[in-house]
mmCIF file of C-alpha atoms in Angstrom:
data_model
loop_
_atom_site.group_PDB
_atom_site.id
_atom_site.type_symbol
_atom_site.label_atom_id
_atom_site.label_comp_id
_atom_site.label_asym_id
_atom_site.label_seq_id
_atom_site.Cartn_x
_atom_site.Cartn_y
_atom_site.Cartn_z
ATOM 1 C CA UNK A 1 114.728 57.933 61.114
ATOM 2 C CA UNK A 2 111.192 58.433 62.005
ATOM 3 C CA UNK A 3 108.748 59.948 59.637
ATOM 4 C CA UNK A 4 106.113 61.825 59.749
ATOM 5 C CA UNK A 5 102.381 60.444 58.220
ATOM 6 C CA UNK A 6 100.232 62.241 55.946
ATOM 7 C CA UNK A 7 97.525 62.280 58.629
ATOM 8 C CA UNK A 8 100.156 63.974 60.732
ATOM 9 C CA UNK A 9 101.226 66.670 58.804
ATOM 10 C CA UNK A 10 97.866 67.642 58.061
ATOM 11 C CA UNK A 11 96.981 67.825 61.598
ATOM 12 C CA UNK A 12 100.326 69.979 61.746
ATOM 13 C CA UNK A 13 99.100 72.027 59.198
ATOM 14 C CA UNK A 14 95.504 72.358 60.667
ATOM 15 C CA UNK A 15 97.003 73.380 63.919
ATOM 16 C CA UNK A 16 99.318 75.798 62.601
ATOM 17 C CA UNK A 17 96.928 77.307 60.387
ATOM 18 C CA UNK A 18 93.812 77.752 63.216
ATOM 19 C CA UNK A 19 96.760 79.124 65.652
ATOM 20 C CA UNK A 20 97.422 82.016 62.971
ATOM 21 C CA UNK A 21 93.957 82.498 62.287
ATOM 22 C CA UNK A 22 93.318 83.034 65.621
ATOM 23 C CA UNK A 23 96.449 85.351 66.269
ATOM 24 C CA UNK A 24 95.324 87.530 62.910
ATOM 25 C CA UNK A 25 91.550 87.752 64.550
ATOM 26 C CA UNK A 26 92.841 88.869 67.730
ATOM 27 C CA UNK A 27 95.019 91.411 65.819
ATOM 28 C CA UNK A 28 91.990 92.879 63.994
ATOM 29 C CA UNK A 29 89.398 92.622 67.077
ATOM 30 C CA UNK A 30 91.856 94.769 68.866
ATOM 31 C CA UNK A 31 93.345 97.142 66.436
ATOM 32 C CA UNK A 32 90.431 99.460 66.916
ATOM 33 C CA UNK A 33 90.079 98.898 70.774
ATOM 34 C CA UNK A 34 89.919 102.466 71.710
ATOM 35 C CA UNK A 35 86.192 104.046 72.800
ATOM 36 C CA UNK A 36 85.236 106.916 69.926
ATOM 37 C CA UNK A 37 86.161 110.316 70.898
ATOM 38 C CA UNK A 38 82.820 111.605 71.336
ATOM 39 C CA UNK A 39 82.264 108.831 73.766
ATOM 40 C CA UNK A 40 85.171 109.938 76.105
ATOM 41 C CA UNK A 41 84.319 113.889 75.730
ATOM 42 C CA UNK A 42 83.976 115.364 79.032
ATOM 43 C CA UNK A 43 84.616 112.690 81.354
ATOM 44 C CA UNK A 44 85.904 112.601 84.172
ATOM 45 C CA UNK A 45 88.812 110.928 85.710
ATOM 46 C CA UNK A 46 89.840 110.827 89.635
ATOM 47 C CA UNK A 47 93.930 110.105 89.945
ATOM 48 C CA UNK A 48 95.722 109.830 93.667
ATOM 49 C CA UNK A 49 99.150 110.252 93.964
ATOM 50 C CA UNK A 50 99.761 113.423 91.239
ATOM 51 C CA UNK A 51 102.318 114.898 92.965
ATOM 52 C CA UNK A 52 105.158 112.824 91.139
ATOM 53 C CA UNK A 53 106.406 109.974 89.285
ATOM 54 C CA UNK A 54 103.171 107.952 87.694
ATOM 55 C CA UNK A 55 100.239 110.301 88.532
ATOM 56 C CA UNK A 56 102.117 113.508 87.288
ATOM 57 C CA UNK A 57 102.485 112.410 83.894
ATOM 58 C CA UNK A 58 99.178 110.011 83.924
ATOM 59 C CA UNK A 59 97.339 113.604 85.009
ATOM 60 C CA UNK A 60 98.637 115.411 82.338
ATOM 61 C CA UNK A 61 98.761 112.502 79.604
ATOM 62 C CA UNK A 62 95.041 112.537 80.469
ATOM 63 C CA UNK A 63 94.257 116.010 80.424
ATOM 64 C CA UNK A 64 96.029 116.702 76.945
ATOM 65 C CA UNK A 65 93.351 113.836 75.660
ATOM 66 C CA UNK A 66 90.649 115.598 76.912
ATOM 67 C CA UNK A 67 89.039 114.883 79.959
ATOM 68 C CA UNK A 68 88.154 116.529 83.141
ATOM 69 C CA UNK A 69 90.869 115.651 85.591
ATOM 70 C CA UNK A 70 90.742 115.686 89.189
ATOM 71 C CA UNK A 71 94.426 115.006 90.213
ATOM 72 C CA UNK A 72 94.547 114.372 94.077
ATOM 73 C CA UNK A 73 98.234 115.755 95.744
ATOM 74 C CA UNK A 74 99.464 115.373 99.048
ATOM 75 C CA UNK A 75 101.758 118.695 98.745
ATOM 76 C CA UNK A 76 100.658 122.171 97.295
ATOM 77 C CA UNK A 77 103.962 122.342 95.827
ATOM 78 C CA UNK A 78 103.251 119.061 93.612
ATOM 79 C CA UNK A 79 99.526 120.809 92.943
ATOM 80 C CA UNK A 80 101.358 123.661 91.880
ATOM 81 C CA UNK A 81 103.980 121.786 89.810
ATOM 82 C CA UNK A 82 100.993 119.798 88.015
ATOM 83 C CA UNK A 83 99.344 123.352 87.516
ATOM 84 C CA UNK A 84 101.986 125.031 85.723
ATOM 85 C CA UNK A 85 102.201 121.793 83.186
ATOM 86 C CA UNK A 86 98.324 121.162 82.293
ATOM 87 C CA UNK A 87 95.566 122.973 80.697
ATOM 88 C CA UNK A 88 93.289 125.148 83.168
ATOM 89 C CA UNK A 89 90.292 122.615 82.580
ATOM 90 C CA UNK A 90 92.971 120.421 84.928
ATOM 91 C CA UNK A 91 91.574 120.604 88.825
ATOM 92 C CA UNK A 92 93.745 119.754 91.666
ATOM 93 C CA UNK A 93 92.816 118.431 95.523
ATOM 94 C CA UNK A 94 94.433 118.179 98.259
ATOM 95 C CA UNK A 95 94.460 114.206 99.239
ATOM 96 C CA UNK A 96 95.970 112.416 101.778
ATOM 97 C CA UNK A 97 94.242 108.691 101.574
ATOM 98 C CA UNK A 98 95.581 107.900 105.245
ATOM 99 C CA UNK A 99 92.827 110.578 106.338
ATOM 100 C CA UNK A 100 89.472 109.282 106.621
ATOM 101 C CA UNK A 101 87.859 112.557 106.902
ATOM 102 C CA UNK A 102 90.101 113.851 104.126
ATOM 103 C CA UNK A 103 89.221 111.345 101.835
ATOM 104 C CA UNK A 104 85.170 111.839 102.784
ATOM 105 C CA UNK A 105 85.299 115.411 102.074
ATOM 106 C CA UNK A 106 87.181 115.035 98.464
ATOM 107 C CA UNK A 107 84.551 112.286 98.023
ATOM 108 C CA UNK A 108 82.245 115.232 98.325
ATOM 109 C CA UNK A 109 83.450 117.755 96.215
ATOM 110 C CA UNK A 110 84.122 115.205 93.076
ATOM 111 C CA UNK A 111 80.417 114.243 93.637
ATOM 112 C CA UNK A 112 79.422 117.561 93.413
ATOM 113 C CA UNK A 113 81.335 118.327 90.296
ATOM 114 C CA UNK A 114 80.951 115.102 88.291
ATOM 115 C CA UNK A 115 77.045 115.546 88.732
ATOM 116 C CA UNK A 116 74.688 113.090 87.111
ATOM 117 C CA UNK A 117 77.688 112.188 84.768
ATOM 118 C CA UNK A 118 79.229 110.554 87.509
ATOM 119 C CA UNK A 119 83.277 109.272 87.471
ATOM 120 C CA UNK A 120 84.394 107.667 84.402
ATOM 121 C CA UNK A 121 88.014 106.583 85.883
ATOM 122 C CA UNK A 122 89.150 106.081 89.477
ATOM 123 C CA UNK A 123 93.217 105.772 89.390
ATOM 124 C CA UNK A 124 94.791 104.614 92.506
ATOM 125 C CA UNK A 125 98.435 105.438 92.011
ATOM 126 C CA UNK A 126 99.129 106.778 95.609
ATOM 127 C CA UNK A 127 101.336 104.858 96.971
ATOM 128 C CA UNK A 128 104.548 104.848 99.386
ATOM 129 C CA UNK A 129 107.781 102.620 99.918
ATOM 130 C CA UNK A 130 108.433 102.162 103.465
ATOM 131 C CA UNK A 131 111.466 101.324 104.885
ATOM 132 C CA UNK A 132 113.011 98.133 103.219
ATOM 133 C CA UNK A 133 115.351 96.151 105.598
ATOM 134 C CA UNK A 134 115.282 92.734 107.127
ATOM 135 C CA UNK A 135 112.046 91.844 109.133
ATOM 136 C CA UNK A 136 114.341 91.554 112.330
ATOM 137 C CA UNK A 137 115.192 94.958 112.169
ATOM 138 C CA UNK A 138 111.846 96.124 111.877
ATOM 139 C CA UNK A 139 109.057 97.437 114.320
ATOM 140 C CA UNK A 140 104.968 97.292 113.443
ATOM 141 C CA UNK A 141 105.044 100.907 112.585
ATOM 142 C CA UNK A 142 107.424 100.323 109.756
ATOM 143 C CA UNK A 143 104.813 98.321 108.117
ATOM 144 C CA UNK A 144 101.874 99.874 108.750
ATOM 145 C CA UNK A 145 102.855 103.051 106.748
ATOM 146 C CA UNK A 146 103.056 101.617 103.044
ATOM 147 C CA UNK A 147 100.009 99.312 104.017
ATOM 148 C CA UNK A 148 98.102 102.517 105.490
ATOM 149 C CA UNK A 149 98.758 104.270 102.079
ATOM 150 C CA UNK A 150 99.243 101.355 99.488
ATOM 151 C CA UNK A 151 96.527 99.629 100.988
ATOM 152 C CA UNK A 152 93.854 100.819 103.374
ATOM 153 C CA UNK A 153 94.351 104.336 101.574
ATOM 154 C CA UNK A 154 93.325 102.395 98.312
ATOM 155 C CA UNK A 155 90.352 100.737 99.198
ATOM 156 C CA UNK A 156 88.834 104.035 101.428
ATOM 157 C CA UNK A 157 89.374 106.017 98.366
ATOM 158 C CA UNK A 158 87.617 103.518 96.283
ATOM 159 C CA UNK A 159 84.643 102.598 98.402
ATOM 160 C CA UNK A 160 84.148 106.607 98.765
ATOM 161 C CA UNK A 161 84.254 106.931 94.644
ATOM 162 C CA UNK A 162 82.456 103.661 93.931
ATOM 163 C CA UNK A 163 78.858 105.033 93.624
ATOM 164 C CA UNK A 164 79.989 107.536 91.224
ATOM 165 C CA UNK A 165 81.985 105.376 89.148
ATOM 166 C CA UNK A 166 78.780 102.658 89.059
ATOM 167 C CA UNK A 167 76.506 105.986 87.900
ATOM 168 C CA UNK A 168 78.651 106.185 85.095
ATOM 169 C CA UNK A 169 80.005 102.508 84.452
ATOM 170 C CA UNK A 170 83.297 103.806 84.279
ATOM 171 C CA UNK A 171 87.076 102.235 84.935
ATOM 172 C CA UNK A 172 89.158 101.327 88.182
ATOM 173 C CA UNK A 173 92.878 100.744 87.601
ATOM 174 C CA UNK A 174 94.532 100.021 90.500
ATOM 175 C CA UNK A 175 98.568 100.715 90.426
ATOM 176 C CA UNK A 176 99.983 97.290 92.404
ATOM 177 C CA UNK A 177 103.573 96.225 91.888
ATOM 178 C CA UNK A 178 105.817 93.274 90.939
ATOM 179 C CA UNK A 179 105.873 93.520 94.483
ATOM 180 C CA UNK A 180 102.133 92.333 94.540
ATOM 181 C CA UNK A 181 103.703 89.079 92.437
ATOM 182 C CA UNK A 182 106.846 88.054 93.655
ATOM 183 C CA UNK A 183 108.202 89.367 97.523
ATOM 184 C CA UNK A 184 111.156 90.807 96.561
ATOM 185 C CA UNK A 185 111.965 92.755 99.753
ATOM 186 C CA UNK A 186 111.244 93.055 103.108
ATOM 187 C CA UNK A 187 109.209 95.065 104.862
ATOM 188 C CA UNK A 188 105.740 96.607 104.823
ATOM 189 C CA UNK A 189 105.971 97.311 101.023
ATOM 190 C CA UNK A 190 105.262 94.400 99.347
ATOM 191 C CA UNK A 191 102.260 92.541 101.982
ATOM 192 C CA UNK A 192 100.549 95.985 101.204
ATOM 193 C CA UNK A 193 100.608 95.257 97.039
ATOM 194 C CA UNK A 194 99.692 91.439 97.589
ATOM 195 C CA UNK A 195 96.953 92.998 99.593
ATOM 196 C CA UNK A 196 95.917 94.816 96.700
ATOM 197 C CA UNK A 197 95.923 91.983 94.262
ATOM 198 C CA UNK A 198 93.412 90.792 96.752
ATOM 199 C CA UNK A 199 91.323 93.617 96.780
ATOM 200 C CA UNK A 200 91.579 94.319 92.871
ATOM 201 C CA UNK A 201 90.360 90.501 91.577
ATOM 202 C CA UNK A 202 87.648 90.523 94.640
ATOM 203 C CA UNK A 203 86.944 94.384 93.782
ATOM 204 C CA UNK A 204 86.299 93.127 89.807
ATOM 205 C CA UNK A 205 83.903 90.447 90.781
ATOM 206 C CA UNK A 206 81.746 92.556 92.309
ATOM 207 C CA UNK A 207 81.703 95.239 89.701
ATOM 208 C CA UNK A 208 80.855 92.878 87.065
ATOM 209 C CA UNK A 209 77.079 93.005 87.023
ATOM 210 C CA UNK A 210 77.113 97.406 87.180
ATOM 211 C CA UNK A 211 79.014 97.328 84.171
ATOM 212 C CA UNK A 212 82.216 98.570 86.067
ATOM 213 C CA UNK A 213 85.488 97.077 84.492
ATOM 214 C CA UNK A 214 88.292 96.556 87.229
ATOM 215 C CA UNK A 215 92.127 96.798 86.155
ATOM 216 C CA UNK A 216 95.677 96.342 88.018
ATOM 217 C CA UNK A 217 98.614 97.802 86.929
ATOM 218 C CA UNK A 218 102.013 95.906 87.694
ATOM 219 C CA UNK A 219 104.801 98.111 87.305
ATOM 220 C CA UNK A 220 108.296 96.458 87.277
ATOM 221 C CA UNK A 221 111.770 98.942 89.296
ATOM 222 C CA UNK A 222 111.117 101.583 87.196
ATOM 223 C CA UNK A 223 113.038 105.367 88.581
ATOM 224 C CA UNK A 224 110.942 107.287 90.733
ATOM 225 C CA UNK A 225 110.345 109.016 93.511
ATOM 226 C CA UNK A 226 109.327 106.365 95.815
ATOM 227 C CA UNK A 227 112.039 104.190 94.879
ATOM 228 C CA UNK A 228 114.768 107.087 95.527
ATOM 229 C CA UNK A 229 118.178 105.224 96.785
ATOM 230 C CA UNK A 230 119.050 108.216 98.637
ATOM 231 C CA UNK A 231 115.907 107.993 100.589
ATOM 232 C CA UNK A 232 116.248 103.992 101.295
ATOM 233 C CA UNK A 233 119.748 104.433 102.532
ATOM 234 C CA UNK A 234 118.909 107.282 104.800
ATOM 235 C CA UNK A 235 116.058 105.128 106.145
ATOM 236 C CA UNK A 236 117.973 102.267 106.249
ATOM 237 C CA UNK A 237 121.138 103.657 108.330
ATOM 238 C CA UNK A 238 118.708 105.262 110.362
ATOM 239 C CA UNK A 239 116.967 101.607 111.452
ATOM 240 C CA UNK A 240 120.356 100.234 111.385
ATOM 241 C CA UNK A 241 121.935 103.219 113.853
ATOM 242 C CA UNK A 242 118.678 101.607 116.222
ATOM 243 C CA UNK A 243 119.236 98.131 116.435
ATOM 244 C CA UNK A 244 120.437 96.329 119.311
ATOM 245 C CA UNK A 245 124.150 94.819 119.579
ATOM 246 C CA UNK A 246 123.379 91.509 118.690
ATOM 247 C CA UNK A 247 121.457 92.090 115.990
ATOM 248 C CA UNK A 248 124.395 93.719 114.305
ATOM 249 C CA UNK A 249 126.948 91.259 115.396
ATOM 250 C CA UNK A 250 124.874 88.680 113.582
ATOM 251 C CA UNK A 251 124.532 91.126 110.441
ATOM 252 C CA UNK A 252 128.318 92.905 110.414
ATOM 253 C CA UNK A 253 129.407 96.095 111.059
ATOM 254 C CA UNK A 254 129.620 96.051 106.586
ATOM 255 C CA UNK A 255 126.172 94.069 105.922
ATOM 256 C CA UNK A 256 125.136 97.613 104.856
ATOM 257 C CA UNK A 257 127.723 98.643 102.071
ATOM 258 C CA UNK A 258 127.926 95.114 101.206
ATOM 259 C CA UNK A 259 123.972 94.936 100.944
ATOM 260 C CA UNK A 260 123.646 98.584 98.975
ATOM 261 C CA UNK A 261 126.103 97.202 96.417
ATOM 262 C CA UNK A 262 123.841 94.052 95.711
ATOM 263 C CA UNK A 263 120.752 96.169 95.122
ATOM 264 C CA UNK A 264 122.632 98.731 93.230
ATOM 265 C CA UNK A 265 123.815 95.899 90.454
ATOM 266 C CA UNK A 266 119.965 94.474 90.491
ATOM 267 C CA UNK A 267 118.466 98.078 89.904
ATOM 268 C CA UNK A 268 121.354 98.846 87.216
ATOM 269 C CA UNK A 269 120.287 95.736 85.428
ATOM 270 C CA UNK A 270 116.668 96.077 85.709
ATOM 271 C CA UNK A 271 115.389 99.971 86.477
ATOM 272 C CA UNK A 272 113.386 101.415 83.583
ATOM 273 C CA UNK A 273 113.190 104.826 83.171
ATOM 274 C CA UNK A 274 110.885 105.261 80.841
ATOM 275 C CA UNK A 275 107.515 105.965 82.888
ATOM 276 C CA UNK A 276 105.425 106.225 80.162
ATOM 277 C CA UNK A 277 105.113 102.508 79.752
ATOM 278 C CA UNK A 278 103.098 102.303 83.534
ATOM 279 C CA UNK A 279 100.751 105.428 81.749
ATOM 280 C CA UNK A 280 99.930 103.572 78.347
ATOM 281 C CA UNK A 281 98.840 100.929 80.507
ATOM 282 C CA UNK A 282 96.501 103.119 82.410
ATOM 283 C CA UNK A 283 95.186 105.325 79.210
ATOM 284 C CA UNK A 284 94.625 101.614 77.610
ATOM 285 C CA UNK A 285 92.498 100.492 80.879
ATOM 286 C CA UNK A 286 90.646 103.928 80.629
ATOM 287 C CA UNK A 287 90.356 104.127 77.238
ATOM 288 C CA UNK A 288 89.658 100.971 75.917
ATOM 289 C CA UNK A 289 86.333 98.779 74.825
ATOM 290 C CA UNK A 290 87.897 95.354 76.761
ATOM 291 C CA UNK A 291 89.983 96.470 78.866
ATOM 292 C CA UNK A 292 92.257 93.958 80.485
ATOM 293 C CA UNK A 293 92.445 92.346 83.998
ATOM 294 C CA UNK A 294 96.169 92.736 84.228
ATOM 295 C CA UNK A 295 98.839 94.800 82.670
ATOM 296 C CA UNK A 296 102.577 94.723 83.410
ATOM 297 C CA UNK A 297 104.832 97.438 82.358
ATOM 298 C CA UNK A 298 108.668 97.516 82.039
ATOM 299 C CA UNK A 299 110.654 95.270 80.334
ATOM 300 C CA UNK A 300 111.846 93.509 83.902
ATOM 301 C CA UNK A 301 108.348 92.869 84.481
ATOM 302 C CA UNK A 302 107.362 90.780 81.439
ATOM 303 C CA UNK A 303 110.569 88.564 80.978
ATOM 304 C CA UNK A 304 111.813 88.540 84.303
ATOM 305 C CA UNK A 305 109.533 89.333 87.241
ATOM 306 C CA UNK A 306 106.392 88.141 86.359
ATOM 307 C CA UNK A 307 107.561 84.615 84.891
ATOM 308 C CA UNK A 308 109.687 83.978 88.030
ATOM 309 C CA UNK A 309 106.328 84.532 89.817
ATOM 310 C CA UNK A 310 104.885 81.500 88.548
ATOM 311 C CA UNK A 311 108.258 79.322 89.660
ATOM 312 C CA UNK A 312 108.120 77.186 92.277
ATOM 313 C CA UNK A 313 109.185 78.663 95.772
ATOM 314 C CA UNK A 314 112.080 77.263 95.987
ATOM 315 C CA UNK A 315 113.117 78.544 92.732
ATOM 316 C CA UNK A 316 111.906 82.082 93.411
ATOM 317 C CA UNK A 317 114.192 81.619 96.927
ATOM 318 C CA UNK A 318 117.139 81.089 94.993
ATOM 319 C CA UNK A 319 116.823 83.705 92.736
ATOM 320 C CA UNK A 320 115.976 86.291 95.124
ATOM 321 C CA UNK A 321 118.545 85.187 97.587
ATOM 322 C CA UNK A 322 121.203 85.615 95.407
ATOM 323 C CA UNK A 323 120.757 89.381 95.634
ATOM 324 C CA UNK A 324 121.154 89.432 99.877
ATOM 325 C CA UNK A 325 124.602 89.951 101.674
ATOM 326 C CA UNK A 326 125.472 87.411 103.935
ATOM 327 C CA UNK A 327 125.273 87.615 107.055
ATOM 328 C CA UNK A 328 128.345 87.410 109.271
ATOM 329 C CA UNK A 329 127.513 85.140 112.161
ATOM 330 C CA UNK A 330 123.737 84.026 112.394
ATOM 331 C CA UNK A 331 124.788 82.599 115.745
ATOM 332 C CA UNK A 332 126.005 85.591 117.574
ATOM 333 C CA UNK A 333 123.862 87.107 120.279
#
């Protein structure tokens, strides 16, 4: 039987002792993380995407704390929506980030209202789906919607902000995606949330010396708007009801059904539909003294998503493959 020295059980002891030191430091340099509320009084945050889902309740989480929001909505019945929910201090704008000339004239009127106090916060929650099907079945303009908004959108609306949020060395959190980790489905959707990883770390770099701290947010399935499986379907059938004959020899007449039944049992096991957990993330990012680089949200995310990120390809292939139909006849054509 082998035994243990005393040497090594001190070093056991020593190590086991530094590690809970450490943990119970970390605990108290954190526990009071938050900025003082008469630091945060009167500031102003910028939020895309307030129409639904994320922004709507990160709009009015934020508003009930305090601050001057500027919630950006593509709709005037989402503006309205947001209206009828939040204080009158609340300010809505009409945003859609695909419009250059849009975005330069919104750019305008928060400049003019944030003053010399400049932007504290610049969420970028916008953000749209796309169509999700198999690349073959796909056209260029499939993808370059969700990159125009998820991606292109993004970075306009944040090199139109980024003076004022340097005047007032505020916050950026930028809403990516598990998406942005791990490509787990075709189409436009996920290259535009890599792309935004990209942006984010290169975005936080450069921000470093103005005093600017840079966040991403990476959101797990969680049950929203843009992930509606009505919407998919429709989309989907409607590509499908396109494609050539050979094409959907190779794929079966039932590649559909059979394919809608895989993703159903994936989004019953892993959907979260508590969306609160994406805005804690944000107010913490906004709110806090260090904020963090990274912050995932839903429970899929932390145990599931963002550890199989770090697998080896061939592992994540597996995995992810699991969850396709199969195709009929590869061969036919």
């Amino acid at each position: 039987m082998f035994l243990l020295h005393e040497d090594d059980n001190l070093g056991i002891f020593l190590y086991v002792f530094l590690l809970s030191a450490g943990y119970y430091l970390w605990r108290r340099w954190t526990s009071n993380d938050n900025l003082s509320a008469a630091d945060l009084a009167g500031k102003y945050i910028f939020i895309t995407g307030c129409d639904s889902g994320f922004g709507h309740l990160a709009a009015r989480t934020f508003d009930k704390k305090g601050f001057r929001v500027i919630a950006a909505c593509l709709t005037e019945n989402g503006a309205a929506s947001l209206r009828a929910a939040a204080s009158k201090q609340l300010q809505t704008v009409f945003l859609n980030v695909t419009d250059v000339n849009n975005v330069s004239l919104v750019a305008e009127s928060v400049k003019k209202e944030v003053g010399e106090k400049g932007l504290w916060g610049l969420i970028n929650n916008a953000g749209q789906m796309g169509p999700s099907a198999p690349t073959d079945w796909l056209n260029i303009e499939h993808f370059r919607e969700p990159i125009e908004v998820n991606l292109i959108g993004l970075i306009n609306v944040t090199l139109n902000m980024l003076p004022l949020v340097k005047k007032a060395k505020g916050r950026i959190v930028n809403i990516s995606s598990i998406g942005g980790c791990v490509a787990i489905c075709s189409g436009g959707y996920c290259p535009s949330k890599f792309g935004v990883e990209a942006f984010n770390d290169s975005l936080r770099r450069d921000m470093k010396a103005f005093g600017v701290n840079v966040s991403c947010v990476q959101p797990g399935l969680f049950n929203t708007p843009l992930s509606d499986k009505t919407k998919v379907w429709e989309r989907k059938l409607n590509i499908w009801n396109e494609l050539p004959s050979d094409i959907k020899k190779q794929y079966g007449e039932d590649y559909l059904a059979k394919d809608a039944e895989k993703k159903e049992q994936l989004v019953q096991r892993f959907q979260n539909t508590d969306l609160s957990l994406v805005v804690k993330c944000m107010e913490h990012a906004i709110m806090s003294r260090r904020p963090r680089i990274r912050y995932s949200a839903g429970r899929d995310a932390n145990v599931f998503w963002i550890p199989l990120s770090y697998m080896p390809a061939f592992l994540q292939d597996y995995v992810l493959m699991k969850n396709k139909a199969k195709l009929v006849d590869p061969t036919a054509g």
